[in-house]
XYZ file of C-alpha atoms in Angstrom:
284
model
C 76.588 225.035 39.578
C 74.156 223.793 41.667
C 75.561 219.675 42.229
C 74.302 217.190 44.813
C 77.452 215.996 47.447
C 76.004 213.506 49.560
C 78.476 215.576 52.855
C 76.833 218.581 52.391
C 72.970 218.220 51.875
C 71.165 220.619 54.339
C 68.250 222.459 54.601
C 68.671 226.569 54.331
C 65.871 228.829 55.165
C 66.979 232.031 53.545
C 65.227 235.239 54.443
C 64.074 237.817 51.617
C 63.432 241.236 51.289
C 59.568 242.388 53.160
C 60.035 245.361 50.541
C 62.697 246.799 49.284
C 64.971 243.831 47.621
C 68.325 246.503 48.447
C 67.419 244.452 51.446
C 68.870 241.690 49.985
C 72.238 239.652 51.944
C 74.632 238.708 49.779
C 74.706 234.987 51.221
C 70.804 235.097 49.630
C 71.891 235.631 46.228
C 75.141 233.152 46.558
C 72.439 230.476 47.790
C 70.161 230.639 44.773
C 72.812 231.042 43.003
C 74.054 227.796 44.543
C 71.096 225.905 45.828
C 70.394 222.946 43.798
C 66.702 222.670 44.589
C 64.555 225.974 45.587
C 61.259 225.696 47.423
C 59.419 228.379 46.293
C 56.251 229.501 48.262
C 55.662 231.240 44.517
C 57.524 229.722 42.272
C 56.476 233.700 40.227
C 57.443 235.358 43.032
C 60.807 233.920 43.319
C 62.039 233.695 39.685
C 60.797 237.878 39.741
C 62.699 238.215 42.883
C 65.953 237.089 41.304
C 65.474 238.987 38.637
C 65.565 242.446 40.112
C 68.683 241.024 42.523
C 70.189 239.849 39.647
C 70.886 236.002 39.976
C 70.995 233.096 37.590
C 68.445 230.398 39.037
C 70.566 227.536 38.530
C 69.108 225.384 40.112
C 66.096 223.368 40.258
C 63.226 225.017 41.242
C 59.912 223.966 43.873
C 56.814 224.488 45.115
C 56.444 224.697 48.441
C 52.928 225.686 49.728
C 50.445 225.797 52.141
C 48.456 223.092 50.280
C 51.389 220.914 49.482
C 53.850 221.102 51.975
C 52.568 217.770 53.349
C 53.098 216.079 50.379
C 56.193 217.388 49.358
C 58.598 217.120 52.562
C 59.243 213.474 52.341
C 60.722 214.102 48.636
C 62.577 216.985 49.751
C 63.764 215.494 52.831
C 64.586 212.135 50.539
C 66.583 214.806 48.060
C 68.682 216.325 51.457
C 69.265 212.644 52.688
C 71.004 212.068 49.266
C 73.070 215.582 49.662
C 70.900 217.315 47.578
C 70.888 221.676 49.014
C 67.974 222.610 49.346
C 67.130 226.598 49.651
C 64.035 227.513 50.719
C 62.133 230.495 50.368
C 59.093 232.070 50.666
C 57.516 235.621 49.225
C 58.879 237.655 52.393
C 60.321 237.627 54.764
C 61.503 234.279 57.503
C 60.433 230.733 55.799
C 58.600 229.019 58.818
C 57.481 232.511 60.843
C 53.779 232.774 59.799
C 54.252 231.128 56.452
C 55.300 227.732 55.337
C 58.307 225.778 56.784
C 58.234 224.740 60.109
C 57.251 221.384 58.813
C 60.104 220.471 56.831
C 62.591 221.761 59.389
C 60.578 219.448 61.801
C 60.997 216.901 59.381
C 64.184 217.263 58.210
C 65.856 217.249 62.547
C 63.469 213.782 62.295
C 65.787 212.674 60.107
C 69.043 214.127 61.022
C 69.855 216.519 58.278
C 71.575 219.757 58.849
C 69.035 222.526 59.319
C 70.635 225.935 58.359
C 69.520 229.507 57.938
C 70.260 232.773 55.932
C 69.070 235.799 58.097
C 67.408 238.488 57.275
C 64.103 240.892 57.498
C 61.831 240.191 59.830
C 58.233 242.269 59.187
C 58.690 241.289 63.233
C 61.468 242.687 64.396
C 60.940 245.512 62.728
C 58.035 246.421 64.146
C 59.135 245.854 67.533
C 62.750 248.305 66.808
C 60.018 250.765 65.729
C 57.036 251.189 68.033
C 58.218 252.588 70.263
C 57.038 250.031 72.404
C 59.315 248.112 74.765
C 60.958 244.935 73.349
C 63.398 243.818 75.605
C 60.120 240.776 76.637
C 58.057 240.830 73.696
C 55.446 238.082 71.575
C 54.396 236.492 68.397
C 51.066 235.969 68.048
C 50.227 235.780 64.067
C 47.027 236.114 62.234
C 43.629 236.824 64.835
C 40.562 234.751 63.621
C 38.752 236.291 61.559
C 35.763 235.615 63.170
C 34.306 238.322 65.787
C 33.908 236.176 68.371
C 36.504 233.371 67.476
C 38.964 237.314 68.027
C 37.267 237.944 70.984
C 38.074 234.740 72.507
C 41.872 234.797 71.435
C 42.447 238.191 72.757
C 40.378 237.797 76.255
C 43.175 234.314 76.655
C 45.691 237.614 76.473
C 44.909 240.108 78.313
C 46.624 239.492 81.137
C 49.475 239.112 78.581
C 53.007 241.107 79.874
C 54.789 241.016 76.848
C 54.667 243.437 74.170
C 52.402 242.045 71.550
C 53.455 241.734 67.854
C 49.865 240.868 64.791
C 49.629 240.800 61.502
C 46.423 242.122 59.983
C 45.443 241.888 56.793
C 44.240 245.644 55.990
C 40.694 245.446 55.641
C 40.146 244.039 58.761
C 42.482 246.373 60.894
C 39.957 247.851 62.488
C 37.790 245.570 63.819
C 41.095 243.981 64.892
C 41.993 247.089 67.002
C 38.034 247.444 68.029
C 38.728 243.974 69.097
C 42.193 244.590 71.696
C 40.136 247.766 72.682
C 38.225 245.879 74.281
C 40.368 243.670 75.629
C 42.688 245.745 76.125
C 40.956 249.141 77.395
C 41.461 252.132 74.905
C 44.303 253.205 76.639
C 46.683 250.765 75.813
C 49.452 251.779 73.591
C 50.033 250.078 70.075
C 51.637 250.767 67.109
C 50.550 250.143 63.768
C 53.132 250.241 61.590
C 52.942 250.292 57.665
C 54.800 248.877 54.219
C 57.885 248.240 56.473
C 60.669 249.071 53.806
C 58.323 250.571 51.050
C 58.171 253.843 49.920
C 54.886 254.382 51.585
C 55.709 252.905 55.044
C 54.136 254.703 57.594
C 54.715 253.839 61.515
C 50.800 254.728 63.676
C 51.568 255.304 67.201
C 48.319 255.841 69.592
C 45.980 254.107 72.011
C 43.552 251.066 70.094
C 40.482 253.361 70.507
C 42.534 256.187 68.262
C 44.247 253.492 66.366
C 41.151 251.951 65.321
C 39.343 255.071 65.358
C 42.467 256.034 62.415
C 41.931 253.053 60.698
C 38.227 253.769 60.647
C 38.855 255.531 56.904
C 40.770 251.971 55.282
C 43.998 251.296 55.550
C 45.808 249.241 53.081
C 49.199 247.963 52.624
C 50.945 245.195 54.679
C 50.056 245.693 58.288
C 52.389 244.546 61.323
C 50.440 245.463 64.806
C 52.616 246.190 68.508
C 50.705 246.145 71.067
C 52.495 246.285 74.627
C 51.469 244.315 77.297
C 49.237 243.715 80.753
C 51.462 246.101 83.026
C 51.998 245.206 86.272
C 50.228 245.049 89.229
C 52.692 247.632 91.854
C 52.496 250.384 88.139
C 48.866 250.007 87.873
C 48.567 251.125 91.108
C 50.239 253.944 91.257
C 48.922 257.024 92.390
C 48.629 259.530 89.202
C 49.227 262.469 91.120
C 52.685 260.876 92.454
C 53.459 260.950 87.970
C 53.005 264.549 87.089
C 56.701 265.092 88.077
C 57.711 262.993 85.467
C 56.287 264.204 83.041
C 56.338 268.545 83.053
C 59.744 267.231 83.348
C 59.841 266.080 80.000
C 57.377 268.004 78.236
C 59.533 271.183 79.560
C 62.194 269.434 77.963
C 60.575 269.145 74.666
C 58.544 266.311 74.251
C 55.160 266.848 73.404
C 52.490 266.742 76.910
C 50.433 263.899 75.266
C 52.888 261.882 73.838
C 54.383 262.223 77.683
C 50.827 261.524 79.106
C 50.129 258.355 76.188
C 53.217 257.274 77.075
C 53.315 257.264 81.264
C 49.643 255.864 80.855
C 50.264 252.878 79.207
C 53.346 252.063 81.485
C 51.950 252.669 84.107
C 48.235 251.234 82.818
C 46.741 255.212 83.920
C 44.571 257.208 82.547
C 46.222 259.116 79.644
C 42.715 261.526 80.572
C 43.516 261.213 83.740
C 47.734 262.446 83.781
C 47.326 265.040 80.946
C 44.167 267.066 82.767
C 46.455 267.051 86.460
C 49.818 268.132 84.441
C 47.957 271.034 82.400
C 45.901 271.923 85.519
C 49.546 271.705 87.930
C 51.456 273.790 84.971
């Protein structure tokens, strides 16, 4: 049974599955079973997850979401200071990453309440891993503004960003967002649209931003994560296109599709994929 112990009060940020409930870790099941309090973004979704996992939730369940987190945070911090172990879960993935959590973590740090984490599924990291884009350096930008003008201004501030960028987007805004990205970053900038990660209809679509925008114009469904390559360095952008053709032909001869190779090299060097493709065809 959950119980309050003044020596063990803590906040546990617990990652939940982003689609496939089999991704739940043994530690998540243990924390949900033994927590004194579970603060959930949606209590109904928590109950459904617990049922799927076969977890008997014995602790108190309270809601903790965007519109009540300011009021509920002091109450939870007080309970933890008194010894309660509070597990925070959101609808999917890691709390505080584009979800409620940051305010509570900050308050716990200020009150010197222990904060720990149950690691687990993350749409950001999974999309990066499967994107095929550089992952040695990246930044997470969350959701872009909904209004076109505000979105364009935000993207303009990222036009010189050298790191791979990760965004969340609603499916009905995806085509407009990709078009705005193409205007800000260039039609040929490489990107990946990751849809329904870990779910039955999981799909990753890779290509230039303009190409992806045209694909999305027909309508896309599901949870969306967009990964966009960073701006190539000045050194790579100034590379003579002719000097890249031997690498392209070598990779194509080894079995890669010529169009895929030219797009990859174009993204890395800032060259036009069409120019490289035409030059490679002529050199064959």
